[in-house]
mmCIF file of C-alpha atoms in Angstrom:
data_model
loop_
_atom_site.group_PDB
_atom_site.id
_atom_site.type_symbol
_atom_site.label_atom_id
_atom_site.label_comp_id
_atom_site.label_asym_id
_atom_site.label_seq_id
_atom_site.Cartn_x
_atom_site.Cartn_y
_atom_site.Cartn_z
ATOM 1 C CA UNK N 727 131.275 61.490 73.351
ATOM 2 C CA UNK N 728 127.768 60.374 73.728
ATOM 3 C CA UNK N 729 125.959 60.946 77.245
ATOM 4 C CA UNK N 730 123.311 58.882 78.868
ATOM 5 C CA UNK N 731 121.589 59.739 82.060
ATOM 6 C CA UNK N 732 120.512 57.075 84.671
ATOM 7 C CA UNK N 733 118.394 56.387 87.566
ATOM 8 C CA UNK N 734 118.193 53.205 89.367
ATOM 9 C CA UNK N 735 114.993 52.989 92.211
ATOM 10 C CA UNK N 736 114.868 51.243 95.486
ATOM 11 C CA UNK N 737 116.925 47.939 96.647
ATOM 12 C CA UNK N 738 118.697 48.289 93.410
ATOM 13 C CA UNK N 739 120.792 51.442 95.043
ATOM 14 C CA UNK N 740 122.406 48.377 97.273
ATOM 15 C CA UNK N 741 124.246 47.386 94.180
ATOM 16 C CA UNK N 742 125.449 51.508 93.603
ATOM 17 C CA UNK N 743 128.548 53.572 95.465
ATOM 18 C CA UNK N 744 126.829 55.721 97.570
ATOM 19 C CA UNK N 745 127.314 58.740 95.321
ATOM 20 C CA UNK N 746 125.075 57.084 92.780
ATOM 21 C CA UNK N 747 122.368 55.911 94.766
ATOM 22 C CA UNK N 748 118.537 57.660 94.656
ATOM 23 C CA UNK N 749 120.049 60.226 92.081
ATOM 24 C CA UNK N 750 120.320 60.742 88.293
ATOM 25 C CA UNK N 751 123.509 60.403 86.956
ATOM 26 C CA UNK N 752 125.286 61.280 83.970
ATOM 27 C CA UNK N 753 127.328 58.184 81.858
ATOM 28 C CA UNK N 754 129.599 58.299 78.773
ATOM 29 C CA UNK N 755 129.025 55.636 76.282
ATOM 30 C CA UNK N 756 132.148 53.857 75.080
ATOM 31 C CA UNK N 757 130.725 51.664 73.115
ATOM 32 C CA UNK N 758 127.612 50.038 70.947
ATOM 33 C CA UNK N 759 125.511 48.390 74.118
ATOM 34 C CA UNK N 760 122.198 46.928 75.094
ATOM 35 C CA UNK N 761 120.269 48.494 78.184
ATOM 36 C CA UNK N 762 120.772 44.843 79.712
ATOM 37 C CA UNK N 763 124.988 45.483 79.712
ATOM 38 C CA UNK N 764 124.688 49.041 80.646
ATOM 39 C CA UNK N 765 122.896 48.020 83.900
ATOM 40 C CA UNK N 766 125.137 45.444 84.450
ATOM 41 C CA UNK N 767 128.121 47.379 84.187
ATOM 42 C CA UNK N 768 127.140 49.057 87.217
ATOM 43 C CA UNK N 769 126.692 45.714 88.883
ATOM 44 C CA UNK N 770 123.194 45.225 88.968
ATOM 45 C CA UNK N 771 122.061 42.062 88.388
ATOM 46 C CA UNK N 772 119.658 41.778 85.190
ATOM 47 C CA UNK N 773 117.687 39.409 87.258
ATOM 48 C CA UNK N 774 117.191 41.964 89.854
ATOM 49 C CA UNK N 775 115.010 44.284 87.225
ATOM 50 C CA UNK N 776 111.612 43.954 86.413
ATOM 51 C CA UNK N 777 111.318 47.380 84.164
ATOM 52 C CA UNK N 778 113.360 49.622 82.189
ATOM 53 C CA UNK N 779 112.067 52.892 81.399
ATOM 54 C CA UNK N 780 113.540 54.892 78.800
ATOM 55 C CA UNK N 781 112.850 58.643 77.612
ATOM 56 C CA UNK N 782 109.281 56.971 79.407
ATOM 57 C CA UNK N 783 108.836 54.201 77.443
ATOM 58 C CA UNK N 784 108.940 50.503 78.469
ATOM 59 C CA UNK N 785 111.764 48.970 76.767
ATOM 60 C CA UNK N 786 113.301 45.110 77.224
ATOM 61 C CA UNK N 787 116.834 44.314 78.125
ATOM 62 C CA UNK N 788 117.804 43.624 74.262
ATOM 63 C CA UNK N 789 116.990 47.724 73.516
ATOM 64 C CA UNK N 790 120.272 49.164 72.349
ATOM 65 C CA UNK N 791 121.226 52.536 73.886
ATOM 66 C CA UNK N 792 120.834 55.479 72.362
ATOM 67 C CA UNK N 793 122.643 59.151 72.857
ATOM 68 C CA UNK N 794 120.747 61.283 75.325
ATOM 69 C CA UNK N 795 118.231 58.613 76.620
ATOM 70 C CA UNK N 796 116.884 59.137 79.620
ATOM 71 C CA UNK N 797 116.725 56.048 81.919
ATOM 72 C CA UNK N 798 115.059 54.406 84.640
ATOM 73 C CA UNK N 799 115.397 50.990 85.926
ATOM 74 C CA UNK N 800 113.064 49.451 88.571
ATOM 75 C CA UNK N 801 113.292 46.436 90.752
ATOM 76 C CA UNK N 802 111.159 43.485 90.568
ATOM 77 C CA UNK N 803 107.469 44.254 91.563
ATOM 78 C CA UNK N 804 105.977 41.583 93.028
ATOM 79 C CA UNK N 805 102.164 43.406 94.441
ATOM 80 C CA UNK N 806 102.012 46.293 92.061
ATOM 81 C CA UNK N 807 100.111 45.751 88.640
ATOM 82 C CA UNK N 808 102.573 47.573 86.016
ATOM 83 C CA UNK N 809 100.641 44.882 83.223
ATOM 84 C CA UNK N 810 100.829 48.118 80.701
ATOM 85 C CA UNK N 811 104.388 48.206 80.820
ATOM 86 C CA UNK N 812 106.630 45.191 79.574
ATOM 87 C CA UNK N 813 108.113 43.027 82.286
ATOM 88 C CA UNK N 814 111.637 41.602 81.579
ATOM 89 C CA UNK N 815 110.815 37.762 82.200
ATOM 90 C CA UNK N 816 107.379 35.484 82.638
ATOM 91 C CA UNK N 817 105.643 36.068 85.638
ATOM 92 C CA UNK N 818 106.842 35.648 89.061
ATOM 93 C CA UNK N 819 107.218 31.999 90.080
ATOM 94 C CA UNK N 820 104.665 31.432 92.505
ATOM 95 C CA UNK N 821 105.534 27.801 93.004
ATOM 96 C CA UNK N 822 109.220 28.951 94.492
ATOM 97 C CA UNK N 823 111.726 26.272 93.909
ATOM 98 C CA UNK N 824 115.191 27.000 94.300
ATOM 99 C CA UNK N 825 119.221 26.813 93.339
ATOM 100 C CA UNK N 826 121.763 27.826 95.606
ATOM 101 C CA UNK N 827 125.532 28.790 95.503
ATOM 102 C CA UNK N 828 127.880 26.778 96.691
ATOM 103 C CA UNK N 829 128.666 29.424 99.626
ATOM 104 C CA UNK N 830 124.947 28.831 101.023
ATOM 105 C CA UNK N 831 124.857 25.638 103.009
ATOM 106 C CA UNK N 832 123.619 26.828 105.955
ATOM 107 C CA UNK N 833 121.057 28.555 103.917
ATOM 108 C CA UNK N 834 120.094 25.842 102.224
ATOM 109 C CA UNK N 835 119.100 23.323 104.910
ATOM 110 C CA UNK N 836 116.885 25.922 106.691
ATOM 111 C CA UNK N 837 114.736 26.821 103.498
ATOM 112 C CA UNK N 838 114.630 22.802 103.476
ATOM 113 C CA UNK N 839 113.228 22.781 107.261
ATOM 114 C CA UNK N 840 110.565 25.453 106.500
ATOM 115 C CA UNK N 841 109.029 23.227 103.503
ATOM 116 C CA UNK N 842 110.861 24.924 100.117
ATOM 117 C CA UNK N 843 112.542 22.870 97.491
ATOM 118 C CA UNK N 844 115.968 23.478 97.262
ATOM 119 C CA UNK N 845 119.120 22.348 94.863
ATOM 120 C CA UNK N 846 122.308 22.598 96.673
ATOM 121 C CA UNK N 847 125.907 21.089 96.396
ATOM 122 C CA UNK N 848 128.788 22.185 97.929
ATOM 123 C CA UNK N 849 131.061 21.886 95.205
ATOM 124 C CA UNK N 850 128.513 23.575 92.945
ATOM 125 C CA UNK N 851 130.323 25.753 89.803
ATOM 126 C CA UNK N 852 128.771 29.114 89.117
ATOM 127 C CA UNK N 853 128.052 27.579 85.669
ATOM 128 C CA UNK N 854 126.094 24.811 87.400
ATOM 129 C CA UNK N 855 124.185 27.019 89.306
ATOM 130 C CA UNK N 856 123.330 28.474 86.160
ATOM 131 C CA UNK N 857 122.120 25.346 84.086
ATOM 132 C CA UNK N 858 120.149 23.977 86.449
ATOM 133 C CA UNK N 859 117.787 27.136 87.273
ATOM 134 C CA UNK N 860 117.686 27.405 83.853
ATOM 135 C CA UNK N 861 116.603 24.122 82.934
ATOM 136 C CA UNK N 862 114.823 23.317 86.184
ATOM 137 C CA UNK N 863 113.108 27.293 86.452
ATOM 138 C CA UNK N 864 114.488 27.580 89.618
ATOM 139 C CA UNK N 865 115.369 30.587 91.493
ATOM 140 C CA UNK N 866 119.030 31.579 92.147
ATOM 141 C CA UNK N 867 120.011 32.364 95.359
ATOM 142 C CA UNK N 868 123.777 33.529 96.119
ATOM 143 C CA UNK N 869 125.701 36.332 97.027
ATOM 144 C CA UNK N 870 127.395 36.349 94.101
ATOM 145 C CA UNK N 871 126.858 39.284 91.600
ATOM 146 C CA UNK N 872 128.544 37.523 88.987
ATOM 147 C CA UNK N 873 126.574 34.571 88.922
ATOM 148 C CA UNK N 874 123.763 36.569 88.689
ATOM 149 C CA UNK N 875 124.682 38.166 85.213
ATOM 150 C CA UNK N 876 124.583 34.650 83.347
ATOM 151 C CA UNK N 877 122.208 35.440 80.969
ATOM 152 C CA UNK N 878 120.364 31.952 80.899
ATOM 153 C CA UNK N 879 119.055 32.843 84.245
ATOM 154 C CA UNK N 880 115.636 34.696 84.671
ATOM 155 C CA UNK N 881 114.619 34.623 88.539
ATOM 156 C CA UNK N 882 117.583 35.113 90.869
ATOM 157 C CA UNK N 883 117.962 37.292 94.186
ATOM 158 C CA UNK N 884 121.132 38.341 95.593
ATOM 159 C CA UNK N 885 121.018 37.398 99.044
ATOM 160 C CA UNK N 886 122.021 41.171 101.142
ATOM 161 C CA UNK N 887 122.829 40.317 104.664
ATOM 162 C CA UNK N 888 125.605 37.504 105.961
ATOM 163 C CA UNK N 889 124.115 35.621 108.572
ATOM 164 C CA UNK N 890 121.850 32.418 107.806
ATOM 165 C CA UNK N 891 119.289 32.721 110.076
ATOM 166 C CA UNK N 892 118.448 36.505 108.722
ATOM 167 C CA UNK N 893 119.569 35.480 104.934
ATOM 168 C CA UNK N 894 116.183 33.337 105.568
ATOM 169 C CA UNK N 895 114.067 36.042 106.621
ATOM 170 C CA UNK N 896 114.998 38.327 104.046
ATOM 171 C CA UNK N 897 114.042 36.398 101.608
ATOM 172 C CA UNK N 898 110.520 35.253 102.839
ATOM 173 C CA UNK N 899 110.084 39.197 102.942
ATOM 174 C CA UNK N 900 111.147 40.323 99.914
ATOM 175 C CA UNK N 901 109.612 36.938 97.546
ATOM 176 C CA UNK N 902 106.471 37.553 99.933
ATOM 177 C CA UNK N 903 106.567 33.758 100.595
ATOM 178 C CA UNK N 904 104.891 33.024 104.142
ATOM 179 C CA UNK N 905 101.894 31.595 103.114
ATOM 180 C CA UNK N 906 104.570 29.123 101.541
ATOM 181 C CA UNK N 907 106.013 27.792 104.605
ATOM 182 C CA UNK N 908 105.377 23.723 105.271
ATOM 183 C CA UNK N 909 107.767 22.818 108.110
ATOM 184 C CA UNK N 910 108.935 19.393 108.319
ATOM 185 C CA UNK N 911 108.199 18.314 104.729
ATOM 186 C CA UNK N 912 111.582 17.933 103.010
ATOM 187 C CA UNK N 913 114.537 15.755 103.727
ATOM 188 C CA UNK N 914 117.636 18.296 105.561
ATOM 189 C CA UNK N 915 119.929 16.042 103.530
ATOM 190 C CA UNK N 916 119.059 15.109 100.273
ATOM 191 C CA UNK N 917 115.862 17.997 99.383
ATOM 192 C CA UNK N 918 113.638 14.688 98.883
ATOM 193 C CA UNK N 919 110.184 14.673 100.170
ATOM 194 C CA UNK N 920 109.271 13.114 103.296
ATOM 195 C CA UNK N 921 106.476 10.636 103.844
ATOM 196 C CA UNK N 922 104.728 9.046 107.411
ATOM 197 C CA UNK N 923 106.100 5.105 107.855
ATOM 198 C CA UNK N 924 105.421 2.786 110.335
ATOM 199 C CA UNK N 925 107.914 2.296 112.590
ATOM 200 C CA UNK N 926 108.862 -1.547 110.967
ATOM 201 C CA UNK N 927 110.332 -0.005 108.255
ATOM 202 C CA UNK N 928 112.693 2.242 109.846
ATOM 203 C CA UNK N 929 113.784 0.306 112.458
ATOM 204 C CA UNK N 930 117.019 -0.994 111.234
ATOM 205 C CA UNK N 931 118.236 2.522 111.176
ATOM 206 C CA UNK N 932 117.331 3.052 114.873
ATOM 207 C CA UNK N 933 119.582 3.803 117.749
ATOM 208 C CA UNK N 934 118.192 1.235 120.830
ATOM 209 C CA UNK N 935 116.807 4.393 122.847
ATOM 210 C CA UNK N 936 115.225 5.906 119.990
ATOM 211 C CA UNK N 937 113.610 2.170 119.822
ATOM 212 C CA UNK N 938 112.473 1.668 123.126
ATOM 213 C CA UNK N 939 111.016 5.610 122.965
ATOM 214 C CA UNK N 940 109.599 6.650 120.097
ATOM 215 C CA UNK N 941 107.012 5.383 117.993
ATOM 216 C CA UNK N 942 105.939 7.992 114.795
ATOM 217 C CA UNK N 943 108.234 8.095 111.915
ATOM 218 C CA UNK N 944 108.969 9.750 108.306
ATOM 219 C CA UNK N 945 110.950 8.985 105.748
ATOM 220 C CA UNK N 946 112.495 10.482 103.169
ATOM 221 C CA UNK N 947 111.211 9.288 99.500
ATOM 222 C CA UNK N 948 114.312 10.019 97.804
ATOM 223 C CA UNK N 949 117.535 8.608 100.229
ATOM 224 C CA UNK N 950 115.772 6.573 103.145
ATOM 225 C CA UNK N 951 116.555 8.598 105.853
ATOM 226 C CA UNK N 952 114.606 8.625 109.012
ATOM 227 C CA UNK N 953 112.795 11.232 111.107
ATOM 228 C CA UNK N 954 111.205 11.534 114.558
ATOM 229 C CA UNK N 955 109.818 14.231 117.185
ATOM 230 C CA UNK N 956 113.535 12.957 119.344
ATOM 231 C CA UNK N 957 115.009 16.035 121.656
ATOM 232 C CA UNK N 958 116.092 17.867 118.884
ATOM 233 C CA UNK N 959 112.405 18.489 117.656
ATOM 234 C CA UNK N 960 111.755 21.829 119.819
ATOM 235 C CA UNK N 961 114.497 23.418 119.378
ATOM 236 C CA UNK N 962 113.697 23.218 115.832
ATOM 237 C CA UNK N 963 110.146 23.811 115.887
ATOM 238 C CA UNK N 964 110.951 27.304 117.495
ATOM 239 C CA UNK N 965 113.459 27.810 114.890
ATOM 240 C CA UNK N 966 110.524 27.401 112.595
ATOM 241 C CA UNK N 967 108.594 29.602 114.242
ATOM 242 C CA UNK N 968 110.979 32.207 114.199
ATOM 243 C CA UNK N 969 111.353 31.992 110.808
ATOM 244 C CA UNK N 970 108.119 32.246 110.398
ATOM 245 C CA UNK N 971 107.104 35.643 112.209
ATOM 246 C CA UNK N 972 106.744 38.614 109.545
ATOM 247 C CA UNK N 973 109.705 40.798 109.608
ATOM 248 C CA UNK N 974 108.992 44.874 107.923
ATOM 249 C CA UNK N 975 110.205 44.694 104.396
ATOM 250 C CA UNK N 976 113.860 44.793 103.733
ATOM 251 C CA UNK N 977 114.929 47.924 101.977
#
């Protein structure tokens, strides 16, 4: 039976049982494959990859494997020039906008607070997910491997640890995206932008305290709703700021 050997660098061992991870290994081919199903079959995400290296050359996720190759698969570089080699989709999207799972509400409304565009729906399908990053070129965000594998999707991350608040600083590490952050831009509800009103034009919406007290409003462009510095505003603004301190790279 024909025998492949495989190494897969970095982050991409999370997706490997520990005996496989930072090693070469040895694999028995079954069947006919591309590279692109190979790596999958281990549960690595295509959209995870950003090279393939085989007996050292740079091949795309469409090579079909051969007996004996040698390969390597890297994850996505996002500060290292590797222009001589072929990278597996356009370049990184340095305008991030982004789709999330249904499982990734909480999520979700804090990218929204820190500035980032961001599709969500709680009753989202995986195949939903999946259209609209691929018509929209959005990024997929989910802890769901599967989802991941839909082949109409180029930019996706699989989100590692469980708990919102550090789901969000993982990924402003690992997409590198704190120069990004614009707190206080997008609607919490509805993802629509928000813009300055005067106070008029919100006021039917107004609680009589929030009346009597405050005086500088926004509103959302795309549902109406309104926004003010009321109590909740510092505990939100430290959130923020939280958010935005540099954690060290997640590995």
């Amino acid at each position: 039976m024909a025998q492949v050997q495989l190494r897969f660098y970095e982050e991409l061992n999370d997706f490997l049982p520990p005996e496989r991870r930072k090693i070469t290994f040895t694999h028995e081919l079954t069947r006919r494959t591309s590279v692109k199903d190979l790596i999958e079959s281990f549960g690595v995400p295509h959209t995870e990859v950003e090279v393939i290296l085989v007996n050292g050359r740079s091949m795309d996720f469409s090579y079909i494997v051969q007996a004996c190759d040698r390969i390597s698969v890297y994850p996505v570089f996002e500060s290292l020039d590797i222009s001589p080699l072929i990278r597996l989709r356009d370049k990184p999207l340095r305008d991030p906008s982004f789709v999330i799972d249904a499982n990734l509400g909480q999520l979700a409304r804090y990218l929204r607070l820190l500035g980032f565009d961001v599709i969500y729906r709680n009753d989202f399908t995986d195949r939903e997910v999946a259209q609209v990053a691929s018509a929209d070129r959005r990024i997929v965000l989910t802890r769901d491997r599967a989802l991941l594998q839909h082949k109409i999707i180029t930019h996706g991350y699989f989100v590692r640890t469980v708990k919102p608040r550090e789901q969000v600083r993982e990924i402003l590490t690992r997409l590198d995206l704190y120069s990004a952050l614009h707190p206080f831009t997008r609607c919490l509800r509805c993802n629509g932008e928000l813009e300055d009103v005067e106070k008029d034009a919100v006021l039917h919406q107004l609680e009589p305290k929030t009346k009597k007290y405050y005086h500088h409003f926004r509103r959302c462009k795309t549902c109406g709703q309104a926004y003010w510095k009321g109590s909740h505003f510092n505990r939100m603004e430290k959130l923020c700021d939280y958010f935005a301190a540099p954690t060290a790279p997640v590995r």
